[in-house]
Amino acid sequence: QVDFVESGGGSVQPGGSLRLSCVASVSRGSIGSMGWYRQVPGKERELVAIKSAGGATHYVDSVKGRFTVSRVYAENTVYLQMNSLKPEDTAVYYCYVSHIRLGRRPDNYWGQGTQVTVSS
């Protein structure tokens, strides 16, 4: 099981910034990749940014140069710094965790989600 504490969502004007935070807790095993997905009504969930246990990073093309994902590995924490926000970034953002346990295939988990709204 994975518990999440997500924060940082809100409403901003285009061009503004937000920083999302997520702290994950696991009772067993460890956490591999951490990152962020987002979803808007009528569209499938989209991977926004992810950072592996080894530090490799991936961003969806639409946020490259504007968003930065970072981690504090010892605290199972991941951040998403979002700059130059656009209305198209409006979505529910979900913290993502890959849960690693010895002898098992990793399991994927998503948090409760936090709303990000970008509008004038």
PDB file of C-alpha atoms in Angstrom:
ATOM      1  CA  GLN A   1       0.000   0.000   0.000  1.00  0.00           C
ATOM      2  CA  VAL A   2       1.088   3.551  -0.746  1.00  0.00           C
ATOM      3  CA  ASP A   3      -0.191   6.666   0.978  1.00  0.00           C
ATOM      4  CA  PHE A   4       0.118  10.082  -0.624  1.00  0.00           C
ATOM      5  CA  VAL A   5       0.085  13.642   0.599  1.00  0.00           C
ATOM      6  CA  GLU A   6      -0.269  15.972  -2.380  1.00  0.00           C
ATOM      7  CA  SER A   7      -0.328  19.740  -2.222  1.00  0.00           C
ATOM      8  CA  GLY A   8       0.330  22.876  -4.221  1.00  0.00           C
ATOM      9  CA  GLY A   9      -2.561  22.956  -6.637  1.00  0.00           C
ATOM     10  CA  GLY A  10      -4.641  26.023  -7.201  1.00  0.00           C
ATOM     11  CA  SER A  11      -5.759  28.652  -9.675  1.00  0.00           C
ATOM     12  CA  VAL A  12      -3.365  30.948 -11.506  1.00  0.00           C
ATOM     13  CA  GLN A  13      -3.369  33.255 -14.488  1.00  0.00           C
ATOM     14  CA  PRO A  14      -1.624  32.306 -17.715  1.00  0.00           C
ATOM     15  CA  GLY A  15       2.099  32.787 -17.334  1.00  0.00           C
ATOM     16  CA  GLY A  16       1.990  32.102 -13.636  1.00  0.00           C
ATOM     17  CA  SER A  17       3.713  29.414 -11.628  1.00  0.00           C
ATOM     18  CA  LEU A  18       2.819  26.677  -9.204  1.00  0.00           C
ATOM     19  CA  ARG A  19       4.813  24.035  -7.401  1.00  0.00           C
ATOM     20  CA  LEU A  20       3.215  20.698  -6.653  1.00  0.00           C
ATOM     21  CA  SER A  21       4.505  18.531  -3.829  1.00  0.00           C
ATOM     22  CA  CYS A  22       3.954  14.887  -3.089  1.00  0.00           C
ATOM     23  CA  VAL A  23       5.146  12.804  -0.173  1.00  0.00           C
ATOM     24  CA  ALA A  24       4.633   9.064  -0.504  1.00  0.00           C
ATOM     25  CA  SER A  25       4.726   6.527   2.298  1.00  0.00           C
ATOM     26  CA  VAL A  26       5.162   2.784   1.979  1.00  0.00           C
ATOM     27  CA  SER A  27       4.947   0.201   4.728  1.00  0.00           C
ATOM     28  CA  ARG A  28       7.049  -2.352   2.865  1.00  0.00           C
ATOM     29  CA  GLY A  29       9.543  -2.272   0.076  1.00  0.00           C
ATOM     30  CA  SER A  30      10.751   0.915  -1.509  1.00  0.00           C
ATOM     31  CA  ILE A  31       9.846   3.447  -4.147  1.00  0.00           C
ATOM     32  CA  GLY A  32      11.271   3.387  -7.633  1.00  0.00           C
ATOM     33  CA  SER A  33      10.072   6.015 -10.058  1.00  0.00           C
ATOM     34  CA  MET A  34       8.082   9.028  -8.910  1.00  0.00           C
ATOM     35  CA  GLY A  35       6.369  11.606 -11.022  1.00  0.00           C
ATOM     36  CA  TRP A  36       3.196  13.295 -12.109  1.00  0.00           C
ATOM     37  CA  TYR A  37       0.299  12.501 -14.389  1.00  0.00           C
ATOM     38  CA  ARG A  38      -2.599  14.725 -15.338  1.00  0.00           C
ATOM     39  CA  GLN A  39      -6.077  14.224 -16.661  1.00  0.00           C
ATOM     40  CA  VAL A  40      -8.835  16.412 -18.047  1.00  0.00           C
ATOM     41  CA  PRO A  41     -12.426  15.332 -18.632  1.00  0.00           C
ATOM     42  CA  GLY A  42     -12.819  13.391 -21.838  1.00  0.00           C
ATOM     43  CA  LYS A  43      -9.132  12.620 -22.217  1.00  0.00           C
ATOM     44  CA  GLU A  44      -6.966   9.791 -21.035  1.00  0.00           C
ATOM     45  CA  ARG A  45      -4.526  10.191 -18.203  1.00  0.00           C
ATOM     46  CA  GLU A  46      -1.241  11.622 -19.465  1.00  0.00           C
ATOM     47  CA  LEU A  47       2.226  11.244 -18.023  1.00  0.00           C
ATOM     48  CA  VAL A  48       3.606  14.731 -17.454  1.00  0.00           C
ATOM     49  CA  ALA A  49       6.972  14.141 -15.840  1.00  0.00           C
ATOM     50  CA  ILE A  50       8.742  11.271 -14.172  1.00  0.00           C
ATOM     51  CA  LYS A  51      12.061  10.720 -12.446  1.00  0.00           C
ATOM     52  CA  SER A  52      13.437   7.242 -11.928  1.00  0.00           C
ATOM     53  CA  ALA A  53      15.202   5.898  -8.881  1.00  0.00           C
ATOM     54  CA  GLY A  54      18.451   6.444 -10.741  1.00  0.00           C
ATOM     55  CA  GLY A  55      17.675  10.026 -11.688  1.00  0.00           C
ATOM     56  CA  ALA A  56      16.580   9.622 -15.301  1.00  0.00           C
ATOM     57  CA  THR A  57      13.899  12.127 -16.237  1.00  0.00           C
ATOM     58  CA  HIS A  58      11.198  12.233 -18.877  1.00  0.00           C
ATOM     59  CA  TYR A  59       8.760  15.015 -19.765  1.00  0.00           C
ATOM     60  CA  VAL A  60       5.850  15.096 -22.114  1.00  0.00           C
ATOM     61  CA  ASP A  61       6.732  17.363 -25.031  1.00  0.00           C
ATOM     62  CA  SER A  62       4.122  19.970 -24.190  1.00  0.00           C
ATOM     63  CA  VAL A  63       5.769  20.878 -20.871  1.00  0.00           C
ATOM     64  CA  LYS A  64       9.441  20.718 -21.801  1.00  0.00           C
ATOM     65  CA  GLY A  65      11.227  23.903 -20.857  1.00  0.00           C
ATOM     66  CA  ARG A  66       8.434  24.972 -18.527  1.00  0.00           C
ATOM     67  CA  PHE A  67       8.107  22.203 -15.936  1.00  0.00           C
ATOM     68  CA  THR A  68      10.794  20.672 -13.753  1.00  0.00           C
ATOM     69  CA  VAL A  69      10.427  17.487 -11.759  1.00  0.00           C
ATOM     70  CA  SER A  70      12.707  16.931  -8.787  1.00  0.00           C
ATOM     71  CA  ARG A  71      12.971  14.476  -5.931  1.00  0.00           C
ATOM     72  CA  VAL A  72      14.206  14.169  -2.399  1.00  0.00           C
ATOM     73  CA  TYR A  73      14.871  10.463  -2.447  1.00  0.00           C
ATOM     74  CA  ALA A  74      15.420   9.957   1.275  1.00  0.00           C
ATOM     75  CA  GLU A  75      12.032  11.503   1.994  1.00  0.00           C
ATOM     76  CA  ASN A  76      10.068   9.834  -0.824  1.00  0.00           C
ATOM     77  CA  THR A  77       9.146  13.264  -2.059  1.00  0.00           C
ATOM     78  CA  VAL A  78       8.631  14.535  -5.583  1.00  0.00           C
ATOM     79  CA  TYR A  79       8.011  18.082  -6.752  1.00  0.00           C
ATOM     80  CA  LEU A  80       6.734  19.548  -9.970  1.00  0.00           C
ATOM     81  CA  GLN A  81       7.721  23.150 -10.576  1.00  0.00           C
ATOM     82  CA  MET A  82       5.376  24.538 -13.210  1.00  0.00           C
ATOM     83  CA  ASN A  83       6.297  27.833 -14.843  1.00  0.00           C
ATOM     84  CA  SER A  84       4.789  29.763 -17.729  1.00  0.00           C
ATOM     85  CA  LEU A  85       1.512  27.985 -17.178  1.00  0.00           C
ATOM     86  CA  LYS A  86      -0.965  27.840 -20.018  1.00  0.00           C
ATOM     87  CA  PRO A  87      -4.710  27.226 -20.022  1.00  0.00           C
ATOM     88  CA  GLU A  88      -3.969  23.888 -21.675  1.00  0.00           C
ATOM     89  CA  ASP A  89      -2.218  22.837 -18.462  1.00  0.00           C
ATOM     90  CA  THR A  90      -5.524  22.901 -16.601  1.00  0.00           C
ATOM     91  CA  ALA A  91      -6.098  19.415 -15.242  1.00  0.00           C
ATOM     92  CA  VAL A  92      -6.159  17.265 -12.179  1.00  0.00           C
ATOM     93  CA  TYR A  93      -2.567  16.356 -11.426  1.00  0.00           C
ATOM     94  CA  TYR A  94      -1.841  12.996  -9.826  1.00  0.00           C
ATOM     95  CA  CYS A  95       1.291  11.990  -8.011  1.00  0.00           C
ATOM     96  CA  TYR A  96       2.672   8.702  -9.320  1.00  0.00           C
ATOM     97  CA  VAL A  97       4.769   6.093  -7.561  1.00  0.00           C
ATOM     98  CA  SER A  98       6.275   2.817  -8.639  1.00  0.00           C
ATOM     99  CA  HIS A  99       6.312   0.594  -5.575  1.00  0.00           C
ATOM    100  CA  ILE A 100       9.186  -1.874  -5.491  1.00  0.00           C
ATOM    101  CA  ARG A 101       9.049  -5.056  -3.437  1.00  0.00           C
ATOM    102  CA  LEU A 102      11.539  -7.895  -3.452  1.00  0.00           C
ATOM    103  CA  GLY A 103      10.395 -10.791  -5.576  1.00  0.00           C
ATOM    104  CA  ARG A 104       7.443  -8.943  -7.065  1.00  0.00           C
ATOM    105  CA  ARG A 105       6.739  -6.991 -10.190  1.00  0.00           C
ATOM    106  CA  PRO A 106       6.576  -3.267  -9.376  1.00  0.00           C
ATOM    107  CA  ASP A 107       3.120  -1.885  -8.721  1.00  0.00           C
ATOM    108  CA  ASN A 108       1.909   1.484  -9.954  1.00  0.00           C
ATOM    109  CA  TYR A 109       0.025   3.871  -7.690  1.00  0.00           C
ATOM    110  CA  TRP A 110      -1.552   7.296  -8.119  1.00  0.00           C
ATOM    111  CA  GLY A 111      -2.563   9.758  -5.460  1.00  0.00           C
ATOM    112  CA  GLN A 112      -5.881  11.454  -4.948  1.00  0.00           C
ATOM    113  CA  GLY A 113      -5.041  14.307  -7.296  1.00  0.00           C
ATOM    114  CA  THR A 114      -4.845  18.060  -6.987  1.00  0.00           C
ATOM    115  CA  GLN A 115      -6.600  20.536  -9.257  1.00  0.00           C
ATOM    116  CA  VAL A 116      -4.581  23.005 -11.314  1.00  0.00           C
ATOM    117  CA  THR A 117      -6.564  25.686 -13.098  1.00  0.00           C
ATOM    118  CA  VAL A 118      -4.969  28.221 -15.445  1.00  0.00           C
ATOM    119  CA  SER A 119      -7.337  30.922 -16.638  1.00  0.00           C
ATOM    120  CA  SER A 120      -7.785  34.645 -16.974  1.00  0.00           C
TER     121      SER A 120
END
